[in-house]
């Protein structure tokens, strides 16, 4: 080092580096891609508990929901606290319309938590379930049998929840099965759905999707809290356009264990898996 050259305080330099790194990460997360960890089985077998993905926040433009919420210890900052000036008119900056069949992360209209479901009903559509079959605008969607989805009956993910099984009560480590079908929506988008049991949500009234709102379902139809359930009882209800966060297109990696850090539990067949 040349004589007389000054060196900065290493503690100050470290703090500056951390602040700049957090600022860059915050901008990246707000404008481009948001990481999302799948905590529940409502989207099986398209998404498994422990899947990790990035949500494309550029897909539908930007609204108040594009801003991240921060909850860490005593800190609890909602997206509205940061970007509330964008909230209220159900519009988006550089907005693009989503397509039926998209897998979307959205902000719950009431509790403000992030949910991930499949877009089923567009504004003006009528949606109804009859005997477990989805009907859109009065017509049943096409269904094709696709065997069964089998998994081990054991605690899953960080929440250590156990799957529900169509084949009745199975012991720990046993095979938990669900019927699988391929559902094809108007427009040609096809994806897998699962069935566990006959229940009330298999038969609903007719939902008419309001202008500027959307209707969402989970692919694991009998294990999903979605737009079939009103917000007053903890359901999703109709989701406003401004509450969309982004589109999920690909799983980056997946862990079958209780933590993403347990690399020995990563599922080798789900690296960069494209989502249908």
PDB file of N, CA and C in Angstrom, residues 62-106:
ATOM      1  N   UNK A  62     -47.360  -4.401 -12.091  1.00  0.00           N
ATOM      2  CA  UNK A  62     -47.075  -4.122 -10.681  1.00  0.00           C
ATOM      3  C   UNK A  62     -48.244  -3.413 -10.000  1.00  0.00           C
ATOM      4  N   UNK A  63     -48.445  -3.774  -8.721  1.00  0.00           N
ATOM      5  CA  UNK A  63     -49.438  -3.128  -7.871  1.00  0.00           C
ATOM      6  C   UNK A  63     -48.862  -3.058  -6.465  1.00  0.00           C
ATOM      7  N   UNK A  64     -49.690  -2.658  -5.496  1.00  0.00           N
ATOM      8  CA  UNK A  64     -49.185  -2.618  -4.124  1.00  0.00           C
ATOM      9  C   UNK A  64     -48.705  -3.999  -3.674  1.00  0.00           C
ATOM     10  N   UNK A  65     -49.341  -5.077  -4.190  1.00  0.00           N
ATOM     11  CA  UNK A  65     -48.992  -6.438  -3.772  1.00  0.00           C
ATOM     12  C   UNK A  65     -47.604  -6.848  -4.252  1.00  0.00           C
ATOM     13  N   UNK A  66     -47.031  -6.109  -5.192  1.00  0.00           N
ATOM     14  CA  UNK A  66     -45.685  -6.426  -5.671  1.00  0.00           C
ATOM     15  C   UNK A  66     -44.628  -6.104  -4.628  1.00  0.00           C
ATOM     16  N   UNK A  67     -44.958  -5.222  -3.690  1.00  0.00           N
ATOM     17  CA  UNK A  67     -44.015  -4.893  -2.629  1.00  0.00           C
ATOM     18  C   UNK A  67     -43.985  -6.017  -1.603  1.00  0.00           C
ATOM     19  N   UNK A  68     -42.819  -6.349  -1.095  1.00  0.00           N
ATOM     20  CA  UNK A  68     -42.734  -7.452  -0.135  1.00  0.00           C
ATOM     21  C   UNK A  68     -43.240  -7.040   1.236  1.00  0.00           C
ATOM     22  N   UNK A  69     -43.838  -7.993   1.943  1.00  0.00           N
ATOM     23  CA  UNK A  69     -44.146  -7.816   3.358  1.00  0.00           C
ATOM     24  C   UNK A  69     -42.947  -8.310   4.164  1.00  0.00           C
ATOM     25  N   UNK A  70     -42.699  -7.671   5.284  1.00  0.00           N
ATOM     26  CA  UNK A  70     -41.564  -8.038   6.127  1.00  0.00           C
ATOM     27  C   UNK A  70     -42.075  -8.411   7.513  1.00  0.00           C
ATOM     28  N   UNK A  71     -41.861  -9.654   7.909  1.00  0.00           N
ATOM     29  CA  UNK A  71     -42.250 -10.110   9.248  1.00  0.00           C
ATOM     30  C   UNK A  71     -41.059 -10.828   9.861  1.00  0.00           C
ATOM     31  N   UNK A  72     -40.428 -10.186  10.821  1.00  0.00           N
ATOM     32  CA  UNK A  72     -39.243 -10.774  11.452  1.00  0.00           C
ATOM     33  C   UNK A  72     -39.185 -10.289  12.892  1.00  0.00           C
ATOM     34  N   UNK A  73     -39.448 -11.203  13.843  1.00  0.00           N
ATOM     35  CA  UNK A  73     -39.449 -10.808  15.247  1.00  0.00           C
ATOM     36  C   UNK A  73     -40.500  -9.730  15.493  1.00  0.00           C
ATOM     37  N   UNK A  74     -40.109  -8.631  16.119  1.00  0.00           N
ATOM     38  CA  UNK A  74     -41.069  -7.553  16.395  1.00  0.00           C
ATOM     39  C   UNK A  74     -41.421  -6.736  15.152  1.00  0.00           C
ATOM     40  N   UNK A  75     -40.695  -6.942  14.055  1.00  0.00           N
ATOM     41  CA  UNK A  75     -40.947  -6.176  12.834  1.00  0.00           C
ATOM     42  C   UNK A  75     -42.052  -6.853  12.028  1.00  0.00           C
ATOM     43  N   UNK A  76     -43.104  -6.111  11.715  1.00  0.00           N
ATOM     44  CA  UNK A  76     -44.216  -6.632  10.923  1.00  0.00           C
ATOM     45  C   UNK A  76     -44.701  -5.518  10.001  1.00  0.00           C
ATOM     46  N   UNK A  77     -44.155  -5.497   8.799  1.00  0.00           N
ATOM     47  CA  UNK A  77     -44.465  -4.448   7.832  1.00  0.00           C
ATOM     48  C   UNK A  77     -45.192  -5.074   6.655  1.00  0.00           C
ATOM     49  N   UNK A  78     -46.435  -4.645   6.428  1.00  0.00           N
ATOM     50  CA  UNK A  78     -47.225  -5.173   5.322  1.00  0.00           C
ATOM     51  C   UNK A  78     -46.908  -4.416   4.041  1.00  0.00           C
ATOM     52  N   UNK A  79     -47.171  -5.064   2.909  1.00  0.00           N
ATOM     53  CA  UNK A  79     -46.924  -4.418   1.609  1.00  0.00           C
ATOM     54  C   UNK A  79     -47.652  -3.091   1.500  1.00  0.00           C
ATOM     55  N   UNK A  80     -48.843  -3.001   2.105  1.00  0.00           N
ATOM     56  CA  UNK A  80     -49.603  -1.746   2.051  1.00  0.00           C
ATOM     57  C   UNK A  80     -48.880  -0.616   2.773  1.00  0.00           C
ATOM     58  N   UNK A  81     -48.088  -0.959   3.802  1.00  0.00           N
ATOM     59  CA  UNK A  81     -47.343   0.073   4.530  1.00  0.00           C
ATOM     60  C   UNK A  81     -46.265   0.691   3.651  1.00  0.00           C
ATOM     61  N   UNK A  82     -45.786  -0.090   2.668  1.00  0.00           N
ATOM     62  CA  UNK A  82     -44.711   0.389   1.797  1.00  0.00           C
ATOM     63  C   UNK A  82     -45.275   0.976   0.512  1.00  0.00           C
ATOM     64  N   UNK A  83     -46.246   0.286  -0.067  1.00  0.00           N
ATOM     65  CA  UNK A  83     -46.756   0.690  -1.387  1.00  0.00           C
ATOM     66  C   UNK A  83     -48.256   0.969  -1.365  1.00  0.00           C
ATOM     67  N   UNK A  84     -48.745   1.465  -0.231  1.00  0.00           N
ATOM     68  CA  UNK A  84     -50.168   1.740  -0.110  1.00  0.00           C
ATOM     69  C   UNK A  84     -50.678   2.766  -1.101  1.00  0.00           C
ATOM     70  N   UNK A  85     -49.776   3.610  -1.600  1.00  0.00           N
ATOM     71  CA  UNK A  85     -50.205   4.630  -2.562  1.00  0.00           C
ATOM     72  C   UNK A  85     -50.667   4.014  -3.880  1.00  0.00           C
ATOM     73  N   UNK A  86     -50.327   2.738  -4.121  1.00  0.00           N
ATOM     74  CA  UNK A  86     -50.758   2.056  -5.341  1.00  0.00           C
ATOM     75  C   UNK A  86     -52.057   1.286  -5.132  1.00  0.00           C
ATOM     76  N   UNK A  87     -52.563   1.236  -3.885  1.00  0.00           N
ATOM     77  CA  UNK A  87     -53.699   0.397  -3.548  1.00  0.00           C
ATOM     78  C   UNK A  87     -55.014   1.152  -3.706  1.00  0.00           C
ATOM     79  N   UNK A  88     -56.068   0.411  -4.041  1.00  0.00           N
ATOM     80  CA  UNK A  88     -57.394   1.000  -3.964  1.00  0.00           C
ATOM     81  C   UNK A  88     -58.187   1.086  -5.238  1.00  0.00           C
ATOM     82  N   UNK A  89     -57.547   1.106  -6.403  1.00  0.00           N
ATOM     83  CA  UNK A  89     -58.312   1.259  -7.638  1.00  0.00           C
ATOM     84  C   UNK A  89     -58.315  -0.017  -8.487  1.00  0.00           C
ATOM     85  N   UNK A  90     -57.741  -1.116  -7.944  1.00  0.00           N
ATOM     86  CA  UNK A  90     -57.730  -2.414  -8.617  1.00  0.00           C
ATOM     87  C   UNK A  90     -57.108  -2.346 -10.005  1.00  0.00           C
ATOM     88  N   UNK A  91     -56.063  -1.564 -10.146  1.00  0.00           N
ATOM     89  CA  UNK A  91     -55.336  -1.476 -11.406  1.00  0.00           C
ATOM     90  C   UNK A  91     -53.876  -1.844 -11.160  1.00  0.00           C
ATOM     91  N   UNK A  92     -53.131  -1.936 -12.257  1.00  0.00           N
ATOM     92  CA  UNK A  92     -51.727  -2.288 -12.162  1.00  0.00           C
ATOM     93  C   UNK A  92     -50.920  -1.399 -13.100  1.00  0.00           C
ATOM     94  N   UNK A  93     -49.674  -1.160 -12.724  1.00  0.00           N
ATOM     95  CA  UNK A  93     -48.754  -0.438 -13.575  1.00  0.00           C
ATOM     96  C   UNK A  93     -48.152  -1.419 -14.576  1.00  0.00           C
ATOM     97  N   UNK A  94     -48.251  -1.102 -15.875  1.00  0.00           N
ATOM     98  CA  UNK A  94     -47.802  -2.002 -16.945  1.00  0.00           C
ATOM     99  C   UNK A  94     -48.518  -3.349 -16.832  1.00  0.00           C
ATOM    100  N   UNK A  95     -49.804  -3.302 -16.528  1.00  0.00           N
ATOM    101  CA  UNK A  95     -50.570  -4.505 -16.264  1.00  0.00           C
ATOM    102  C   UNK A  95     -50.793  -5.383 -17.484  1.00  0.00           C
ATOM    103  N   UNK A  96     -50.692  -6.682 -17.283  1.00  0.00           N
ATOM    104  CA  UNK A  96     -51.017  -7.687 -18.291  1.00  0.00           C
ATOM    105  C   UNK A  96     -52.056  -8.637 -17.709  1.00  0.00           C
ATOM    106  N   UNK A  97     -52.993  -9.096 -18.533  1.00  0.00           N
ATOM    107  CA  UNK A  97     -54.036  -9.994 -18.059  1.00  0.00           C
ATOM    108  C   UNK A  97     -53.486 -11.412 -17.909  1.00  0.00           C
ATOM    109  N   UNK A  98     -53.825 -12.086 -16.815  1.00  0.00           N
ATOM    110  CA  UNK A  98     -53.425 -13.489 -16.657  1.00  0.00           C
ATOM    111  C   UNK A  98     -54.244 -14.385 -17.574  1.00  0.00           C
ATOM    112  N   UNK A  99     -53.765 -15.584 -17.796  1.00  0.00           N
ATOM    113  CA  UNK A  99     -54.468 -16.552 -18.630  1.00  0.00           C
ATOM    114  C   UNK A  99     -55.024 -17.684 -17.769  1.00  0.00           C
ATOM    115  N   UNK A 100     -56.167 -18.214 -18.195  1.00  0.00           N
ATOM    116  CA  UNK A 100     -56.772 -19.334 -17.502  1.00  0.00           C
ATOM    117  C   UNK A 100     -55.786 -20.512 -17.472  1.00  0.00           C
ATOM    118  N   UNK A 101     -55.602 -21.082 -16.284  1.00  0.00           N
ATOM    119  CA  UNK A 101     -54.661 -22.188 -16.123  1.00  0.00           C
ATOM    120  C   UNK A 101     -53.324 -21.767 -15.535  1.00  0.00           C
ATOM    121  N   UNK A 102     -53.050 -20.456 -15.481  1.00  0.00           N
ATOM    122  CA  UNK A 102     -51.801 -19.987 -14.875  1.00  0.00           C
ATOM    123  C   UNK A 102     -51.748 -20.373 -13.399  1.00  0.00           C
ATOM    124  N   UNK A 103     -50.558 -20.718 -12.925  1.00  0.00           N
ATOM    125  CA  UNK A 103     -50.326 -20.921 -11.496  1.00  0.00           C
ATOM    126  C   UNK A 103     -49.822 -19.592 -10.945  1.00  0.00           C
ATOM    127  N   UNK A 104     -50.561 -19.028 -10.006  1.00  0.00           N
ATOM    128  CA  UNK A 104     -50.325 -17.644  -9.599  1.00  0.00           C
ATOM    129  C   UNK A 104     -50.171 -17.546  -8.088  1.00  0.00           C
ATOM    130  N   UNK A 105     -49.203 -16.745  -7.646  1.00  0.00           N
ATOM    131  CA  UNK A 105     -49.105 -16.337  -6.248  1.00  0.00           C
ATOM    132  C   UNK A 105     -49.841 -15.013  -6.116  1.00  0.00           C
ATOM    133  N   UNK A 106     -50.719 -14.933  -5.105  1.00  0.00           N
ATOM    134  CA  UNK A 106     -51.487 -13.711  -4.897  1.00  0.00           C
ATOM    135  C   UNK A 106     -51.584 -13.391  -3.414  1.00  0.00           C
TER     136      UNK A 106
END
